[in-house]
């Protein structure tokens, strides 16, 4: 299911002294089955953009279409759109409110009018999709760890059966263990369940590990797009707008600046090891193999 954005401009408080242009002339397509990452400095318009994907915000100008349906058409059933395009806000666990995990995850499908048996099936399937044991169904969500609470919140969105899952900074505030749990689940949702995933993140390592395509936003405009390898190879451009690159990519850039003939589009420690082994036979200055890396 594709999402097509054409000439999207969004202005907060238009015509007032507090007017803010959050997005300006954005063209973008979220392709069916991809894992798209949106990156950009704070205030670049990432959260504003994704809230247009299921009609939570309406364009000031331009259009957003989901499966060919223009969301600005007043006849569109936005409830159905939001069932197909699920949006998980930053710190979604703050929106948990029911007494049990079962009741919280069931809230969405129950409000969509599904019969009790179907609601229960969806609740169980959603918990399995996020890797949570069904033994927690009757526990309070507030007794769980931070990572588990966040997965329960994501399960509540998955229980509505979306084809596109949009997540705004899903690992923010989690400890390393909780962060790894969420990342493993996102990879599984994309790979094993075939969901289209849109990830908003400031964590470049996460983006490099998960995304099939990266879009860079800056001051409400699309600055660059491409594969993670293509985008992170442009380290100087990213630094100019206040973004970084994965730590291993930064190391390779520093080595390149010191004269080592290494690639700078390396994204993982494993790739870095292979690249260093490749060049160690002829390091700069005529040093011999094994003489040491600066």
Short mmCIF file of N, CA, C and O in Angstrom, two decimals, residues 2-54:
data_model
loop_
_atom_site.label_atom_id
_atom_site.label_comp_id
_atom_site.label_asym_id
_atom_site.label_seq_id
_atom_site.Cartn_x
_atom_site.Cartn_y
_atom_site.Cartn_z
N UNK A 2 0.80 2.04 -1.05
CA UNK A 2 1.66 3.20 -1.18
C UNK A 2 1.02 4.44 -0.55
O UNK A 2 -0.20 4.60 -0.56
N UNK A 3 1.87 5.31 -0.03
CA UNK A 3 1.46 6.63 0.43
C UNK A 3 2.21 7.64 -0.43
O UNK A 3 3.44 7.61 -0.51
N UNK A 4 1.47 8.51 -1.11
CA UNK A 4 2.07 9.48 -2.02
C UNK A 4 1.81 10.89 -1.49
O UNK A 4 0.65 11.27 -1.24
N UNK A 5 2.89 11.64 -1.32
CA UNK A 5 2.82 13.03 -0.85
C UNK A 5 3.26 13.93 -1.99
O UNK A 5 4.34 13.74 -2.55
N UNK A 6 2.43 14.91 -2.34
CA UNK A 6 2.74 15.78 -3.46
C UNK A 6 2.59 17.25 -3.05
O UNK A 6 1.49 17.67 -2.65
N UNK A 7 3.68 17.99 -3.15
CA UNK A 7 3.64 19.43 -2.88
C UNK A 7 3.10 19.79 -1.52
O UNK A 7 2.45 20.83 -1.34
N UNK A 8 3.39 18.96 -0.52
CA UNK A 8 2.80 19.14 0.81
C UNK A 8 3.42 20.33 1.54
O UNK A 8 4.62 20.38 1.77
N UNK A 9 2.57 21.28 1.91
CA UNK A 9 2.95 22.40 2.76
C UNK A 9 2.03 22.40 3.97
O UNK A 9 0.81 22.23 3.82
N UNK A 10 2.62 22.55 5.16
CA UNK A 10 1.79 22.65 6.37
C UNK A 10 2.26 23.85 7.19
O UNK A 10 3.44 23.97 7.52
N UNK A 11 1.30 24.72 7.49
CA UNK A 11 1.57 25.94 8.25
C UNK A 11 0.75 25.90 9.53
O UNK A 11 -0.49 25.76 9.49
N UNK A 12 1.42 25.99 10.67
CA UNK A 12 0.73 26.10 11.95
C UNK A 12 0.37 27.56 12.20
O UNK A 12 1.17 28.47 11.95
N UNK A 13 -0.84 27.78 12.69
CA UNK A 13 -1.35 29.12 13.05
C UNK A 13 -1.17 30.12 11.91
O UNK A 13 -0.59 31.19 12.07
N UNK A 14 -1.65 29.76 10.70
CA UNK A 14 -1.47 30.66 9.57
C UNK A 14 -2.17 32.00 9.77
O UNK A 14 -3.25 32.07 10.38
N UNK A 15 -1.54 33.05 9.28
CA UNK A 15 -2.13 34.38 9.35
C UNK A 15 -2.04 35.04 10.71
O UNK A 15 -2.66 36.08 10.94
N UNK A 16 -1.28 34.43 11.63
CA UNK A 16 -1.09 35.00 12.96
C UNK A 16 0.38 35.35 13.16
O UNK A 16 1.25 34.88 12.41
N UNK A 17 0.70 36.15 14.19
CA UNK A 17 2.11 36.46 14.46
C UNK A 17 2.94 35.23 14.81
O UNK A 17 4.17 35.26 14.74
N UNK A 18 2.27 34.13 15.20
CA UNK A 18 2.98 32.90 15.58
C UNK A 18 3.01 31.88 14.45
O UNK A 18 3.29 30.71 14.68
N UNK A 19 2.76 32.32 13.23
CA UNK A 19 2.75 31.41 12.08
C UNK A 19 4.09 30.69 11.93
O UNK A 19 5.15 31.31 12.01
N UNK A 20 4.02 29.37 11.72
CA UNK A 20 5.21 28.55 11.52
C UNK A 20 5.00 27.66 10.30
O UNK A 20 4.01 26.92 10.23
N UNK A 21 5.93 27.73 9.35
CA UNK A 21 5.89 26.85 8.19
C UNK A 21 6.66 25.59 8.56
O UNK A 21 7.89 25.59 8.60
N UNK A 22 5.94 24.51 8.83
CA UNK A 22 6.57 23.26 9.27
C UNK A 22 7.03 22.41 8.11
O UNK A 22 8.05 21.71 8.21
N UNK A 23 6.28 22.42 7.01
CA UNK A 23 6.63 21.66 5.80
C UNK A 23 6.41 22.55 4.60
O UNK A 23 5.46 23.35 4.58
N UNK A 24 7.27 22.41 3.60
CA UNK A 24 7.14 23.25 2.42
C UNK A 24 7.45 22.45 1.15
O UNK A 24 8.57 21.98 0.95
N UNK A 25 6.42 22.26 0.32
CA UNK A 25 6.56 21.63 -0.99
C UNK A 25 7.26 20.27 -0.91
O UNK A 25 8.20 19.98 -1.66
N UNK A 26 6.79 19.42 -0.02
CA UNK A 26 7.38 18.08 0.15
C UNK A 26 6.75 17.11 -0.84
O UNK A 26 5.52 16.97 -0.91
N UNK A 27 7.61 16.45 -1.60
CA UNK A 27 7.20 15.35 -2.48
C UNK A 27 7.86 14.07 -1.95
O UNK A 27 9.07 14.04 -1.74
N UNK A 28 7.05 13.03 -1.76
CA UNK A 28 7.58 11.81 -1.16
C UNK A 28 6.63 10.66 -1.46
O UNK A 28 5.41 10.85 -1.49
N UNK A 29 7.19 9.47 -1.66
CA UNK A 29 6.38 8.27 -1.78
C UNK A 29 6.89 7.21 -0.81
O UNK A 29 8.08 6.91 -0.77
N UNK A 30 5.99 6.68 0.00
CA UNK A 30 6.28 5.51 0.83
C UNK A 30 5.84 4.30 0.03
O UNK A 30 4.64 4.10 -0.20
N UNK A 31 6.80 3.49 -0.39
CA UNK A 31 6.50 2.38 -1.28
C UNK A 31 6.06 1.15 -0.49
O UNK A 31 6.52 0.91 0.63
N UNK A 32 5.19 0.40 -1.09
CA UNK A 32 4.66 -0.80 -0.46
C UNK A 32 5.79 -1.76 -0.10
O UNK A 32 6.62 -2.11 -0.94
N UNK A 33 5.84 -2.18 1.17
CA UNK A 33 6.79 -3.18 1.61
C UNK A 33 8.16 -2.68 2.01
O UNK A 33 9.01 -3.46 2.43
N UNK A 34 8.40 -1.37 1.93
CA UNK A 34 9.73 -0.88 2.27
C UNK A 34 9.84 -0.54 3.75
O UNK A 34 8.84 -0.44 4.47
N UNK A 35 11.07 -0.35 4.21
CA UNK A 35 11.35 0.14 5.56
C UNK A 35 12.01 1.50 5.38
O UNK A 35 13.19 1.60 5.08
N UNK A 36 11.21 2.54 5.53
CA UNK A 36 11.65 3.91 5.27
C UNK A 36 11.99 4.60 6.58
O UNK A 36 11.21 4.56 7.54
N UNK A 37 13.15 5.24 6.63
CA UNK A 37 13.54 6.02 7.80
C UNK A 37 13.51 7.50 7.46
O UNK A 37 14.01 7.92 6.40
N UNK A 38 12.93 8.30 8.35
CA UNK A 38 12.94 9.75 8.22
C UNK A 38 13.88 10.31 9.27
O UNK A 38 13.70 10.07 10.47
N UNK A 39 14.90 11.04 8.82
CA UNK A 39 15.84 11.65 9.74
C UNK A 39 15.91 13.14 9.47
O UNK A 39 15.59 13.60 8.37
N UNK A 40 16.35 13.88 10.47
CA UNK A 40 16.47 15.32 10.32
C UNK A 40 16.64 15.93 11.69
O UNK A 40 16.26 15.33 12.71
N UNK A 41 17.21 17.13 11.77
CA UNK A 41 17.38 17.78 13.07
C UNK A 41 16.04 18.13 13.69
O UNK A 41 15.00 18.12 13.01
N UNK A 42 16.04 18.41 14.98
CA UNK A 42 14.82 18.82 15.67
C UNK A 42 14.21 20.03 14.96
O UNK A 42 14.90 20.98 14.62
N UNK A 43 12.90 19.96 14.72
CA UNK A 43 12.22 21.04 14.05
C UNK A 43 12.22 20.96 12.53
O UNK A 43 11.76 21.88 11.86
N UNK A 44 12.70 19.85 11.99
CA UNK A 44 12.77 19.72 10.53
C UNK A 44 11.44 19.32 9.90
O UNK A 44 11.30 19.35 8.68
N UNK A 45 10.46 18.93 10.71
CA UNK A 45 9.14 18.61 10.19
C UNK A 45 8.80 17.13 10.15
O UNK A 45 7.77 16.74 9.58
N UNK A 46 9.63 16.28 10.75
CA UNK A 46 9.41 14.83 10.66
C UNK A 46 8.07 14.42 11.27
O UNK A 46 7.29 13.71 10.63
N UNK A 47 7.81 14.84 12.50
CA UNK A 47 6.57 14.43 13.16
C UNK A 47 5.36 15.04 12.47
O UNK A 47 4.31 14.38 12.34
N UNK A 48 5.48 16.26 12.00
CA UNK A 48 4.38 16.88 11.26
C UNK A 48 4.08 16.07 9.99
O UNK A 48 2.92 15.82 9.65
N UNK A 49 5.12 15.65 9.30
CA UNK A 49 4.94 14.89 8.07
C UNK A 49 4.19 13.59 8.30
O UNK A 49 3.21 13.29 7.61
N UNK A 50 4.62 12.80 9.28
CA UNK A 50 4.00 11.48 9.46
C UNK A 50 2.56 11.59 9.94
O UNK A 50 1.76 10.67 9.72
N UNK A 51 2.20 12.69 10.58
CA UNK A 51 0.81 12.85 11.02
C UNK A 51 -0.13 13.16 9.86
O UNK A 51 -1.36 13.11 10.02
N UNK A 52 0.44 13.42 8.68
CA UNK A 52 -0.38 13.56 7.47
C UNK A 52 -0.67 12.20 6.83
O UNK A 52 -1.56 12.10 5.99
N UNK A 53 0.10 11.18 7.20
CA UNK A 53 -0.02 9.89 6.51
C UNK A 53 -1.35 9.20 6.77
O UNK A 53 -1.75 8.34 5.97
N UNK A 54 -2.00 9.51 7.89
CA UNK A 54 -3.32 8.92 8.13
C UNK A 54 -4.37 9.98 8.44
O UNK A 54 -5.41 9.67 9.02
#
